[in-house]
Amino acid sequence: MSTKNKKVMVVGGGIAGLTAAWELSRFNIDVELIEKTPFLGGYAIQYCCKATDECRQCGACTVEAMLKNVVNEPKIKVHLATDVEKINNSGRFSVDLKKSSYQPVSATEGVIRGYSKNNSPLHVIVDKEKCEENPDAVPEGAVELDTMGFSGKLDVDAVILASGFQPFDAEQKGTYGYKKFPNVVTGMDLERIIRENATVVRPSDGKAAQKIAFIQCVGSRDENLGNLWCSQVCCPYALRMAETIKHKNADAEISIFYMDIQNVGKNYAEFYEKCKTDFRFVRNIPVDVFPMENDSLSMRYMNEEDGLCINEEFDLLVLSVGIMPGPDNNDLSGIFDVGLNEDGFFAGIDKLNSTSTLKGGIFLAGTVAGPKDIAASMAHAGQAASEVIKHLGVS
Amino acid sequence: MAEEAIKLGGKRKSTFLDKVKEILPDGGNLNLCLTCGACSSGCPATGLADMDPRKFLRMAALGMDEEVTKSPWVWMCTGCQRCIYVCPMKIDIPQLVYEARATWPREERPKGILGSCDMALRNDSGSAMGTSEDDFKFVVEDVLEEYQEAQPEFKDMQAPIDKQGAEFFLNQNSREPVTEPDEMPPLWKILHLVGADWTYGSKGWGGENYCMFLADNDSWEHVTRIAAKQADDLGCKVFLNTE
Ligand SMILES: Cc1cc2nc3c(=O)[nH]c(=O)nc-3n(C[C@H](O)[C@H](O)[C@H](O)COP(=O)(O)OP(=O)(O)OC[C@H]3O[C@@H](n4cnc5c(N)ncnc54)[C@H](O)[C@@H]3O)c2cc1C
Ligand code: SF4
Ligand code: SF4
Ligand code: SF4
Ligand code: SF4
C-alpha cells in the first residue's frame, strides 16, 4: 500500500510526541503535531545538563536534538497553543481543533520564553497591556498568544496520544512547607535553578546552598494519596543533580533521605558507589520541617545508629517529586474514548503491548501511559510509531 | 560465642501479626510497610526503651512475637496516631501496640493505668479518681453558685446533672472536680453563651477511660456502656466527649 495521503495526528509535543512525529516522518507519513502550550519540548526541554567531568546520560540534550529534527522536518506540521475539541471516527478520524485555553502561570513583563533556541517563536506575549507599558523590554520576534493556535478540522488516519504527565504537586504534603518556606523546592524547581544559574542557589537570597537535603518518593509509593507506583525517574534525577552540585562545589554537604534507591541507568553500580562516598544516605523519610532564622530549615528524623530522633538544619530542601497522570487525562479519555488504568494513566492493551489501546487507530507514547524517563519515553514513542505503521499497512 | 545476633526461628511462627491483621479492617495494612521510617521520625516515643514504631512493626513482621509483645515500649506509645497520619501506607501501628498490651497478664500491666481503671470500676461515675456521684454533685453545685455570685453576667448560668431531655450529654475529666474545680466553668460559660441545652449525668460523668489505655476490653466497654446508657436514659441526642 502506498503512503500517499496517510496522515497521523500526534497529541502533545514533549519528547515522546516529538520522537513519534519524527519516526513517522521517516516513513514519509504526514504528521500533525498538536501542542497545547506555545512551546514544544514538554518538561524534558527544561532540564539541566547533569554532566560532571563526564556525561551522566541524563538524556536532557537528546530532547534538544529531537526538537531540532522536528522543527526542520517539512512533513511535520506543528500547531502550537492548540487543543483537540472533538473527534469522529468513521474509518478515518475527523478531528476538530480549537485554540488552546492554555494560561501561563506567571509572566513578569507580560512575556513568556521557551526553553530552547529551537522554540519558534521563542517569546510569547501573554499580557499585551504590560508589554505596552514597557515596549523596549519586548524581545524581537515575540508573538502574541492571542494570534497563535489553530481552529479548524483535520482528517487523519491514526492518532498518537503523547500528552505526558504532571509533576506531583508538593503542596499536598503539607508538613514539608512547600510554597510556605522559600528554600523548600521540588526536583522540577531545582532543574530550572541549575539550568538558569549553572549552580544551585537558595531562592530566598540567591546565595550558594551549602547544606542540602533531598527527600525521595514525595508523592509516589503513597497509599495515603492513592499513588502506589514508583515514579522511576526521581532517584536518578536526584542523584545526578546531587553529583552536579558536588562537582561544582566539593564542600557541599548533601544528604539523601530515602526508602530504597532505584536503578540509575547503565553504569548504575559504579555511579551508586560514587554517590555513597559523596553523600550521606539516610534510610528515613523525615516528616516535619520547621523554618529557622536565615530561612534555613530544621528537619526532624530518626537517626539510624542509635534510633533517636534528631533535629538538623539545612540551607535547602529538595523534594523529589514523582510522575503523576497528566492533568488532561480525564478530558482526553472522554474525547478519544480510550480508558485510563486504575492509577489514572492511559491503559494500553497489556504490559507487552502498552502502546496500543482497545480503540483501533489510537496509540500511546511516553508518560501518558505511565512513569518513564526520557530514554524510555523515546523508546516507547518509537514502538508506538511502528505500531501505527503496521496499522496503516505502510512499509 | 561472639555478639548475640537476632535469631529467627526456622519455621515461620508469627501468630501475633496475623492475629492482629485478622481483627483490623483491611488487615490494618500491616504487611505493606516500605520501611521508610516516616513513622519513627514523627513518633514522640521513638528512641525510648531502644524501640521505635518502624522497628516494632519490622520485628512483628519477622515473627519476633515474644520480643515485640514483651517490650515495655508498648506502654510508652501515646496512641496519638501520628504514625498513621504520616505513614505512606496508612499502617495502623497503635492498634498493633494495643494488641501487644492486651497480651500482658492484667496484674503485670503498669500500676498507674491499672489502678485508674480499677478505680473507675468501683462505682458508676466512670471516674478514675473514684469520686462518688454525691461528691461530684456537691462540687458542681458549689462551684456554680460561686461563679453566679461573683460574675453577675453569668448569674443565669446552669450546670445541670441528670436533666431529662437535654440535647447534649457532657462528660468531664474527673481530675478537675477533685483537684482543679476552676477548670470546669470556662466550658460551662461557652455552653451558656451559645444557649446549648446540656447536662452532666450522675452516672458516667467521668470522661477519661483508663481501661482503654490498659487494653482491658471488657472494662473499657463496661465504663463506656454506663455513660452511653445514662445519656440514652436522659433522652440526650448528642454525646459530647471532652476527653
Ligand atoms: C523533576 C523531574 C526531573 C526529571 N529529570 C529527568 C532526567 O534528568 N532524565 C530523564 O531521562 N528523565 C527525567 N524526568 C522524566 C521526564 O520528564 C519524562 O520522561 C519526559 O518528560 C516524558 O516526556 P513526555 O513527552 O511523555 O511528557 P511531557 O514532557 O509531559 O510532554 C507532554 C507534552 O504534551 C503537551 N500536552 C499535554 N496535554 C495536552 C493536550 N490536551 N493537548 C495537546 N498537548 C498537550 C504538554 O504541554 C507537553 O508539551 C524527570 C521528571 C521529573 C518530574
Ligand atoms: S549529562 Fe545529560 S544533558 Fe549533559 S551531555 Fe550527558 S546526556 Fe546530555
Ligand atoms: S524513583 Fe526513587 S524516589 Fe522516585 S518513587 Fe521510585 S524509589 Fe521513590
Ligand atoms: S501512636 Fe504510638 S507509635 Fe504511633 S506515633 Fe503515636 S506514640 Fe508513636
Ligand atoms: S511510616 Fe509506614 S511504611 Fe514507613 S516504616 Fe513506618 S510503618 Fe513502615
XYZ file of C-alpha atoms and ligand atoms in Angstrom:
723
model
C 0.000 0.000 0.000
C 1.255 3.454 -0.741
C 1.895 6.010 1.916
C 0.262 8.708 -0.137
C -2.077 10.880 1.858
C -1.526 8.916 5.050
C -1.675 11.343 7.887
C -1.264 10.906 11.646
C -2.094 13.286 14.459
C 0.237 13.360 17.460
C -1.213 15.000 20.576
C 1.484 16.509 22.777
C 4.872 17.909 21.828
C 7.020 16.567 24.659
C 9.901 14.211 23.988
C 7.502 11.319 23.330
C 5.379 13.290 20.859
C 8.447 14.738 19.118
C 10.013 11.299 18.783
C 6.816 9.712 17.485
C 6.352 12.512 14.931
C 9.938 12.219 13.776
C 9.829 8.432 13.441
C 6.602 8.652 11.409
C 8.083 11.290 9.134
C 10.929 8.847 8.397
C 8.252 6.712 6.713
C 7.030 9.622 4.680
C 3.887 9.978 6.711
C 2.447 13.445 7.179
C 2.199 14.404 10.815
C 0.011 16.996 12.504
C 1.604 17.718 15.880
C -0.768 19.344 18.351
C 0.713 21.097 21.384
C -1.426 22.964 23.864
C 1.266 25.325 25.179
C 3.049 27.854 22.953
C 6.272 25.785 23.088
C 7.446 22.331 22.060
C 9.569 20.149 24.296
C 7.350 19.321 27.286
C 9.005 19.033 30.680
C 12.213 17.456 29.493
C 13.317 20.528 27.495
C 13.514 22.422 30.791
C 16.175 20.234 32.391
C 19.778 20.999 33.131
C 22.748 19.077 31.781
C 23.988 16.840 34.572
C 27.465 16.179 33.259
C 30.310 16.370 35.779
C 33.648 15.627 34.181
C 31.769 13.038 32.186
C 28.324 12.861 30.601
C 25.865 11.389 33.086
C 23.488 10.157 30.389
C 20.554 12.073 31.773
C 19.087 12.406 28.295
C 18.314 16.123 28.522
C 20.351 17.050 25.435
C 18.656 14.414 23.272
C 15.440 16.412 23.681
C 17.122 19.466 22.201
C 18.391 17.363 19.280
C 14.993 15.821 18.637
C 13.302 19.227 18.812
C 15.704 20.495 16.172
C 14.926 17.496 13.946
C 11.213 18.088 14.215
C 11.128 21.834 13.554
C 13.228 21.324 10.433
C 11.134 18.480 9.028
C 8.605 19.719 6.439
C 6.425 16.620 6.779
C 5.642 17.565 10.381
C 3.150 20.381 10.769
C 3.196 21.893 14.235
C 0.133 23.514 15.784
C 1.139 25.372 18.926
C -1.330 26.645 21.512
C -3.934 24.245 20.175
C -6.347 21.754 21.814
C -8.317 18.837 20.442
C -12.005 19.568 20.804
C -13.776 16.633 19.238
C -13.079 13.546 17.193
C -15.278 11.454 14.894
C -14.293 8.010 13.845
C -15.705 6.695 10.608
C -12.816 4.831 9.066
C -10.601 7.894 9.222
C -10.685 10.215 12.149
C -12.165 13.641 11.665
C -10.783 15.981 14.302
C -11.977 19.404 15.415
C -9.185 21.571 16.773
C -9.506 24.789 18.690
C -7.250 27.479 20.061
C -5.893 26.234 23.344
C -7.271 27.512 26.615
C -3.694 27.383 27.925
C -2.967 30.020 30.550
C 0.621 30.620 31.695
C 1.103 30.544 35.466
C 3.332 33.579 35.805
C 4.592 36.183 33.382
C 6.631 39.070 34.634
C 6.822 41.748 31.949
C 3.938 40.033 30.144
C 6.207 37.780 28.076
C 6.990 34.094 28.473
C 10.011 32.398 26.972
C 10.584 28.956 25.529
C 13.437 26.831 26.779
C 15.379 26.203 23.609
C 16.722 28.234 20.713
C 14.756 25.803 18.578
C 11.488 27.002 20.044
C 9.770 29.114 17.430
C 8.525 31.576 18.454
C 10.910 31.836 21.400
C 8.998 34.652 23.098
C 5.249 34.819 23.501
C 3.311 37.854 24.649
C 0.674 36.822 27.128
C -0.225 40.231 28.556
C -0.411 42.978 25.966
C -1.059 45.802 28.407
C 2.052 45.057 30.408
C 4.100 44.994 27.190
C 2.757 48.349 26.034
C 3.874 49.891 29.315
C 7.449 48.929 28.555
C 7.792 48.177 24.831
C 11.619 48.133 24.924
C 11.530 45.036 27.121
C 9.640 43.049 24.498
C 12.122 40.864 22.603
C 12.254 40.954 18.834
C 10.114 38.364 17.135
C 7.767 37.934 20.097
C 4.333 36.683 19.072
C 1.056 37.386 20.789
C -0.529 34.321 22.357
C -3.927 35.508 21.093
C -2.760 35.202 17.497
C -1.493 31.645 17.993
C -3.488 28.425 17.903
C -5.395 26.681 15.194
C -9.149 26.319 14.967
C -10.478 24.030 12.285
C -10.844 20.479 11.052
C -8.343 17.780 10.202
C -8.770 14.318 8.745
C -6.222 11.786 9.937
C -5.709 8.029 9.686
C -4.427 7.415 13.198
C -3.720 9.208 16.448
C -0.841 9.005 18.902
C -1.601 10.339 22.366
C 1.565 11.765 23.898
C 0.181 14.334 26.298
C 2.594 13.371 29.059
C 2.417 13.677 32.820
C 2.416 16.287 35.534
C 4.903 16.506 38.388
C 3.464 15.798 41.831
C 2.038 18.898 43.495
C 4.208 19.044 46.606
C 1.760 21.302 48.436
C -0.312 18.163 49.026
C 2.321 17.004 51.508
C 1.672 19.932 53.815
C 4.220 19.217 56.544
C 7.122 19.912 54.145
C 6.062 23.533 53.791
C 6.445 23.789 50.007
C 5.425 27.302 48.852
C 5.410 28.369 52.518
C 9.167 28.279 53.094
C 11.181 29.730 50.184
C 14.049 27.235 50.459
C 11.876 24.162 50.093
C 11.931 23.358 46.363
C 10.944 20.422 44.179
C 13.193 18.467 41.843
C 11.477 20.310 38.994
C 12.363 23.690 40.532
C 15.940 22.511 41.050
C 16.267 21.525 37.373
C 15.339 25.092 36.450
C 17.501 26.669 39.154
C 20.587 24.793 37.972
C 19.764 25.473 34.328
C 19.392 29.192 34.927
C 22.254 29.708 37.386
C 24.600 26.896 36.341
C 24.754 26.064 40.038
C 22.387 25.678 42.942
C 21.323 28.829 44.759
C 18.816 29.400 47.526
C 15.629 31.060 46.303
C 15.490 33.221 49.437
C 18.776 35.075 48.964
C 20.418 33.800 45.762
C 23.403 32.526 47.742
C 25.017 29.162 47.080
C 23.461 26.383 49.143
C 25.981 24.528 51.258
C 23.955 22.014 53.208
C 21.318 20.334 51.082
C 18.821 17.555 51.762
C 16.888 15.554 49.196
C 13.708 13.776 50.298
C 12.828 10.901 47.970
C 9.469 9.438 46.963
C 7.479 12.637 47.531
C 4.054 11.830 46.090
C 4.972 8.346 44.869
C 4.554 4.962 46.595
C 1.962 6.525 48.848
C -1.289 4.750 49.602
C -2.468 7.727 51.633
C -2.516 9.651 48.347
C -3.639 6.643 46.311
C -0.352 6.733 44.343
C 1.128 3.275 44.670
C 3.595 3.417 41.810
C 7.316 4.132 41.834
C 7.940 7.084 39.504
C 11.272 5.600 38.372
C 12.852 8.948 37.481
C 13.246 10.694 40.823
C 16.091 8.564 42.216
C 18.104 9.050 39.017
C 17.467 12.784 38.697
C 18.117 13.445 42.385
C 21.420 11.557 42.443
C 22.562 13.096 39.160
C 21.730 16.618 40.284
C 23.406 15.989 43.620
C 26.569 14.904 41.766
C 26.352 18.020 39.604
C 26.196 20.191 42.717
C 29.060 18.320 44.350
C 31.153 18.633 41.206
C 30.770 22.429 41.217
C 31.197 22.747 44.953
C 33.240 19.985 46.556
C 32.399 21.302 50.040
C 28.661 20.957 49.624
C 27.195 18.587 52.225
C 24.409 16.583 50.670
C 22.061 14.168 52.438
C 19.637 11.846 50.688
C 16.642 10.667 52.698
C 15.239 7.559 51.046
C 13.337 4.273 51.326
C 15.320 2.447 48.679
C 17.152 3.612 45.582
C 16.079 2.725 42.071
C 18.392 1.887 39.211
C 20.098 4.903 37.633
C 20.993 3.897 34.109
C 23.613 1.590 32.661
C 26.622 2.232 34.878
C 24.412 2.287 37.948
C 26.542 0.125 40.213
C 29.612 2.271 39.756
C 27.663 5.522 39.929
C 25.888 4.489 43.127
C 29.181 3.579 44.777
C 30.496 7.043 43.965
C 27.306 8.588 45.325
C 27.746 6.664 48.551
C 31.148 8.220 49.096
C 29.998 11.701 48.078
C 26.725 11.969 50.015
C 25.206 10.821 53.245
C 22.359 8.351 52.683
C 19.790 8.209 55.467
C 17.200 5.491 55.300
C 14.406 7.528 56.768
C 11.732 9.793 55.372
C 11.501 12.911 57.532
C 8.106 14.321 58.270
C 8.390 17.677 59.991
C 10.089 20.761 58.576
C 10.404 23.975 60.578
C 11.606 27.376 59.387
C 14.682 28.774 61.138
C 16.488 32.093 61.108
C 18.021 32.949 57.759
C 15.306 30.936 56.010
C 17.140 27.733 56.840
C 15.100 24.646 57.571
C 15.151 22.337 60.512
C 14.166 18.742 59.957
C 13.351 16.041 62.485
C 14.219 12.480 61.618
C 15.290 9.247 63.209
C 18.987 8.572 63.394
C 19.697 5.033 62.234
C 22.683 4.442 64.523
C 21.037 4.944 67.885
C 17.358 5.108 66.968
C 16.953 8.558 68.460
C 15.237 11.481 66.830
C 17.475 14.355 65.854
C 16.875 17.826 64.524
C 19.211 19.029 61.828
C 19.401 22.286 59.899
C 19.696 22.583 56.130
C 20.115 25.511 53.715
C 17.973 23.956 51.048
C 15.471 21.130 50.959
C 14.713 19.366 47.670
C 11.529 17.307 47.374
C 11.964 14.553 44.785
C 8.511 14.762 43.278
C 7.323 11.984 41.036
C 5.354 11.450 37.856
C 1.571 11.825 38.132
C -1.106 11.283 35.471
C -1.444 14.265 33.126
C -3.947 16.983 34.051
C -5.947 16.453 30.856
C -6.164 12.660 31.063
C -9.828 12.587 32.028
C -10.841 15.015 29.277
C -8.740 13.265 26.661
C -10.085 9.889 27.748
C -13.577 11.217 27.071
C -12.715 12.813 23.738
C -10.869 9.771 22.372
C -12.961 7.131 24.144
C -9.855 5.382 25.492
C -9.864 4.168 29.098
C -7.497 5.038 31.918
C -5.973 2.456 34.240
C -6.638 2.461 37.986
C -3.745 4.843 38.580
C -5.107 7.396 36.111
C -2.643 6.834 33.270
C -3.845 5.722 29.834
C -4.291 1.966 29.597
C -2.515 0.001 26.888
C -3.855 -3.377 25.826
C -1.413 -5.192 28.103
C 2.083 -4.990 29.504
C 3.700 -6.294 26.326
C 1.630 -4.057 24.129
C 1.490 -0.834 26.070
C 1.384 1.448 23.027
C -1.835 0.028 21.519
C -5.227 0.773 23.030
C -8.529 -1.067 22.886
C -9.578 1.523 20.340
C -8.178 0.716 16.888
C -6.150 3.530 15.375
C -5.362 5.256 18.677
C -1.926 4.685 20.197
C 0.022 5.832 23.257
C 3.554 7.199 23.583
C 5.578 8.178 26.628
C 4.493 9.047 30.151
C 0.862 9.361 29.127
C 0.871 5.585 29.717
C 2.840 5.608 32.996
C 6.163 6.740 34.527
C 9.189 6.701 32.226
C 12.440 8.568 31.840
C 13.417 10.347 28.635
C 15.120 7.345 27.070
C 12.196 5.044 27.869
C 9.718 7.637 26.571
C 11.642 7.794 23.304
C 11.754 4.022 23.002
C 8.040 3.842 23.752
C 7.332 6.502 21.138
C 9.374 4.583 18.596
C 7.350 1.486 19.364
C 4.097 3.470 19.029
C 5.230 4.788 15.648
C 5.959 1.270 14.420
C 2.540 0.077 15.636
C 0.945 2.938 13.679
C 2.885 1.961 10.589
C 1.688 -1.626 10.944
C -1.865 -0.401 11.462
C -1.740 1.762 8.349
C -0.178 -1.011 6.319
C 2.745 1.206 5.363
C 6.206 -0.208 4.914
C 30.368 -17.033 71.265
C 30.546 -13.697 69.557
C 27.958 -10.984 69.760
C 24.460 -12.324 70.034
C 22.605 -11.907 66.784
C 18.875 -11.697 66.327
C 17.725 -15.249 65.742
C 14.736 -16.119 63.643
C 13.090 -19.458 64.129
C 13.249 -21.926 61.225
C 9.521 -22.195 60.934
C 7.551 -19.005 60.472
C 5.732 -18.796 63.745
C 4.327 -15.294 63.619
C 0.933 -15.606 65.066
C 0.834 -12.190 66.658
C 0.934 -10.118 63.466
C -1.501 -12.490 61.764
C -3.879 -12.365 64.691
C -3.875 -8.587 64.675
C -4.354 -8.486 60.914
C -7.428 -10.629 61.256
C -9.208 -8.182 63.519
C -8.203 -4.969 61.762
C -10.279 -3.598 58.889
C -8.376 -4.371 55.667
C -5.721 -6.013 57.793
C -4.667 -2.562 59.010
C -2.226 -2.611 56.072
C 0.244 -4.249 58.424
C 2.114 -6.088 55.670
C 2.601 -3.069 53.404
C 5.475 -1.439 55.270
C 8.054 0.226 52.998
C 10.485 0.585 55.912
C 10.704 4.293 55.185
C 10.832 5.338 58.821
C 8.440 8.264 58.482
C 6.541 6.872 61.468
C 9.664 6.945 63.604
C 10.547 10.498 62.520
C 7.309 11.816 63.938
C 6.694 9.499 66.890
C 7.111 11.016 70.365
C 8.143 7.591 71.686
C 10.976 6.989 69.193
C 14.184 6.021 70.949
C 12.547 5.118 74.257
C 13.324 1.604 75.512
C 15.528 1.121 72.431
C 12.436 0.959 70.252
C 10.602 2.963 67.610
C 7.462 2.263 65.586
C 9.292 1.052 62.479
C 11.439 -1.341 64.473
C 8.355 -2.506 66.346
C 6.499 -3.281 63.141
C 9.531 -4.888 61.494
C 10.080 -7.164 64.486
C 6.422 -8.159 64.427
C 6.670 -8.824 60.693
C 9.712 -11.032 61.303
C 7.728 -13.092 63.764
C 9.550 -11.935 66.898
C 6.347 -12.169 68.886
C 7.949 -12.541 72.304
C 10.308 -9.603 71.933
C 7.610 -7.387 70.489
C 4.820 -8.072 72.906
C 7.048 -8.067 75.984
C 8.776 -4.760 75.211
C 7.940 -2.133 77.848
C 7.745 0.277 74.897
C 4.172 -0.818 74.243
C 3.261 1.222 77.333
C 5.163 4.274 76.095
C 3.247 4.681 72.845
C 0.802 7.513 73.481
C -1.740 6.268 70.952
C -1.531 9.673 69.239
C -1.761 8.116 65.732
C 0.820 10.468 64.230
C 2.461 7.416 62.708
C -0.702 6.506 60.804
C -1.056 10.076 59.608
C 2.438 10.239 58.128
C 2.783 6.626 57.019
C 2.600 6.462 53.231
C 0.862 3.102 53.607
C -1.600 4.096 56.355
C -0.333 1.352 58.641
C -2.150 1.111 61.955
C 0.748 0.739 64.381
C -1.089 1.881 67.539
C -3.604 -0.925 67.080
C -0.705 -3.357 66.907
C 0.618 -1.777 70.091
C -2.799 -2.109 71.678
C -2.948 -5.817 70.914
C 0.545 -6.248 72.322
C -0.629 -4.609 75.557
C -3.558 -6.963 75.658
C -1.214 -9.979 75.730
C 0.171 -8.880 79.128
C -1.289 -10.543 82.237
C -3.557 -7.878 83.694
C -1.773 -7.612 87.023
C 1.588 -7.048 85.302
C 0.393 -4.001 83.379
C 1.637 -0.584 84.601
C 0.372 0.240 88.076
C -0.802 3.783 87.330
C -3.079 2.825 84.459
C -4.205 -0.374 86.161
C -5.119 1.466 89.369
C -7.020 4.154 87.461
C -9.033 1.558 85.552
C -9.845 -0.364 88.739
C -10.900 2.882 90.399
C -13.293 3.607 87.524
C -14.856 0.193 88.013
C -15.644 0.871 91.685
C -18.771 2.925 91.056
C -20.876 4.110 88.138
C -19.220 7.510 87.831
C -16.525 6.208 85.467
C -14.153 8.389 87.459
C -10.555 7.254 87.611
C -10.309 9.177 90.891
C -13.078 7.021 92.348
C -15.117 10.167 93.037
C -18.664 9.284 94.010
C -21.837 10.689 92.479
C -22.594 12.724 95.604
C -19.167 14.301 95.784
C -19.392 15.307 92.119
C -22.831 16.822 92.626
C -21.638 18.779 95.623
C -18.589 20.233 93.859
C -20.511 21.225 90.731
C -23.257 22.994 92.679
C -20.764 24.699 94.939
C -18.598 25.995 92.092
C -21.631 27.086 90.069
C -23.025 29.111 92.967
C -19.702 30.780 93.492
C -19.489 31.887 89.841
C -23.116 33.002 89.652
C -22.450 35.334 92.586
C -19.009 36.584 91.679
C -19.766 37.187 87.979
C -23.223 38.747 87.625
C -23.121 38.399 83.813
C -23.286 34.627 84.413
C -25.932 34.686 87.143
C -28.289 32.596 84.984
C -25.654 30.059 84.029
C -26.593 26.432 84.776
C -24.631 23.220 85.264
C -27.358 20.606 85.438
C -26.899 16.976 86.376
C -29.374 14.419 85.031
C -31.547 16.970 83.249
C -34.126 14.909 81.401
C -34.392 15.624 77.667
C -31.292 17.845 77.383
C -29.810 17.915 73.881
C -26.170 17.386 74.833
C -24.714 14.885 77.271
C -21.411 16.218 78.572
C -18.721 14.299 80.409
C -15.841 15.643 82.404
C -12.269 14.665 83.196
C -12.726 13.608 86.802
C -9.475 15.119 87.998
C -10.977 18.568 87.607
C -13.827 18.439 90.112
C -11.385 16.959 92.618
C -8.186 18.954 92.172
C -8.929 21.873 89.809
C -12.601 22.776 90.106
C -11.997 26.181 88.480
C -11.181 24.388 85.232
C -14.834 23.446 84.773
C -16.637 26.806 84.407
C -14.942 28.013 81.177
C -16.727 25.293 79.206
C -20.000 25.957 81.078
C -19.681 29.598 80.086
C -19.262 28.783 76.434
C -22.248 26.436 76.508
C -24.252 29.097 78.355
C -23.361 31.832 75.858
C -24.268 29.748 72.828
C -27.505 28.695 74.521
C -26.760 24.967 74.493
C -29.180 22.717 76.371
C -26.839 20.298 78.119
C -26.432 18.081 81.129
C -23.940 16.018 83.064
C -25.004 12.533 84.151
C -24.838 11.421 87.754
C -23.648 8.158 86.234
C -20.920 8.039 83.615
C -19.751 11.639 84.006
C -16.086 10.647 84.207
C -14.704 11.265 80.731
C -11.287 9.590 80.923
C -11.170 5.897 80.214
C -8.001 4.306 81.545
C -9.376 0.845 80.878
C -8.890 1.636 77.188
C -5.230 2.518 77.748
C -4.932 -0.633 79.822
C -6.108 -2.655 76.802
C -8.765 -4.208 79.007
C -11.584 -4.536 76.508
C -14.277 -5.746 78.884
C -13.724 -2.999 81.425
C -13.422 -0.378 78.681
C -16.760 -1.493 77.329
C -18.313 -1.575 80.806
C -17.301 2.005 81.567
C -18.414 3.226 78.141
C -21.781 1.448 78.335
C -22.658 3.068 81.652
C -22.126 6.526 80.182
C -23.948 5.674 76.965
C -26.912 4.223 78.852
C -27.162 7.282 81.081
C -27.208 9.545 78.011
C -29.917 7.381 76.445
C -31.970 7.240 79.632
C -31.903 11.032 79.822
C -33.006 11.214 76.186
C -29.923 13.198 75.096
C -29.287 13.429 71.378
C -25.566 14.210 71.301
C -22.765 12.780 73.435
C -20.042 15.393 73.912
C -16.879 13.534 74.817
C -14.453 16.064 76.282
C -11.529 13.663 76.650
C 11.588 16.653 38.350
C 11.803 15.715 37.215
C 13.075 15.563 36.682
C 13.306 14.674 35.643
N 14.580 14.537 35.176
C 14.818 13.627 34.205
C 16.150 13.385 33.732
O 17.098 14.030 34.160
N 16.327 12.447 32.772
C 15.282 11.724 32.245
O 15.507 10.865 31.384
N 14.024 11.940 32.661
C 13.760 12.866 33.626
N 12.475 13.064 34.052
C 11.381 12.368 33.335
C 10.992 13.154 32.057
O 10.477 14.404 32.434
C 9.953 12.395 31.267
O 10.449 11.124 30.935
C 9.603 13.079 29.961
O 9.357 14.449 30.133
C 8.351 12.432 29.373
O 8.006 13.026 28.162
P 6.529 13.032 27.594
O 6.606 13.533 26.218
O 5.918 11.696 27.831
O 5.698 14.030 28.532
P 5.769 15.635 28.746
O 7.153 16.071 28.954
O 4.799 15.877 29.849
O 5.216 16.251 27.415
C 3.842 16.248 27.096
C 3.505 17.394 26.180
O 2.140 17.297 25.824
C 1.507 18.559 25.957
N 0.073 18.344 26.250
C -0.477 17.959 27.430
N -1.820 17.855 27.322
C -2.123 18.200 26.040
C -3.345 18.304 25.317
N -4.500 18.026 25.909
N -3.302 18.686 24.021
C -2.128 18.968 23.431
N -0.937 18.890 24.058
C -0.928 18.505 25.360
C 2.253 19.210 27.091
O 2.113 20.622 27.035
C 3.684 18.752 26.812
O 4.339 19.611 25.926
C 12.216 13.924 35.103
C 10.940 14.073 35.643
C 10.722 14.937 36.689
C 9.350 15.052 37.288
S 24.653 14.887 31.206
Fe 22.690 14.808 30.143
S 22.439 16.782 29.105
Fe 24.581 16.580 29.757
S 25.615 15.753 27.972
Fe 25.046 13.990 29.208
S 23.007 13.341 28.486
Fe 23.410 15.379 27.656
S 12.357 6.530 41.657
Fe 13.120 6.569 43.747
S 12.311 8.478 44.605
Fe 11.118 8.020 42.776
S 9.343 6.901 43.531
Fe 10.854 5.387 42.896
S 12.007 4.934 44.758
Fe 10.878 6.829 45.137
S 0.535 6.184 68.045
Fe 2.239 5.400 69.267
S 3.672 4.603 67.752
Fe 2.251 5.946 66.659
S 3.291 7.947 66.657
Fe 1.905 7.932 68.415
S 3.205 7.256 70.082
Fe 4.287 6.709 68.207
S 5.832 5.004 58.047
Fe 4.661 3.194 57.480
S 5.744 2.365 55.687
Fe 7.129 3.773 56.704
S 8.341 2.492 58.110
Fe 6.609 3.296 59.286
S 5.063 1.736 59.111
Fe 6.544 1.301 57.510
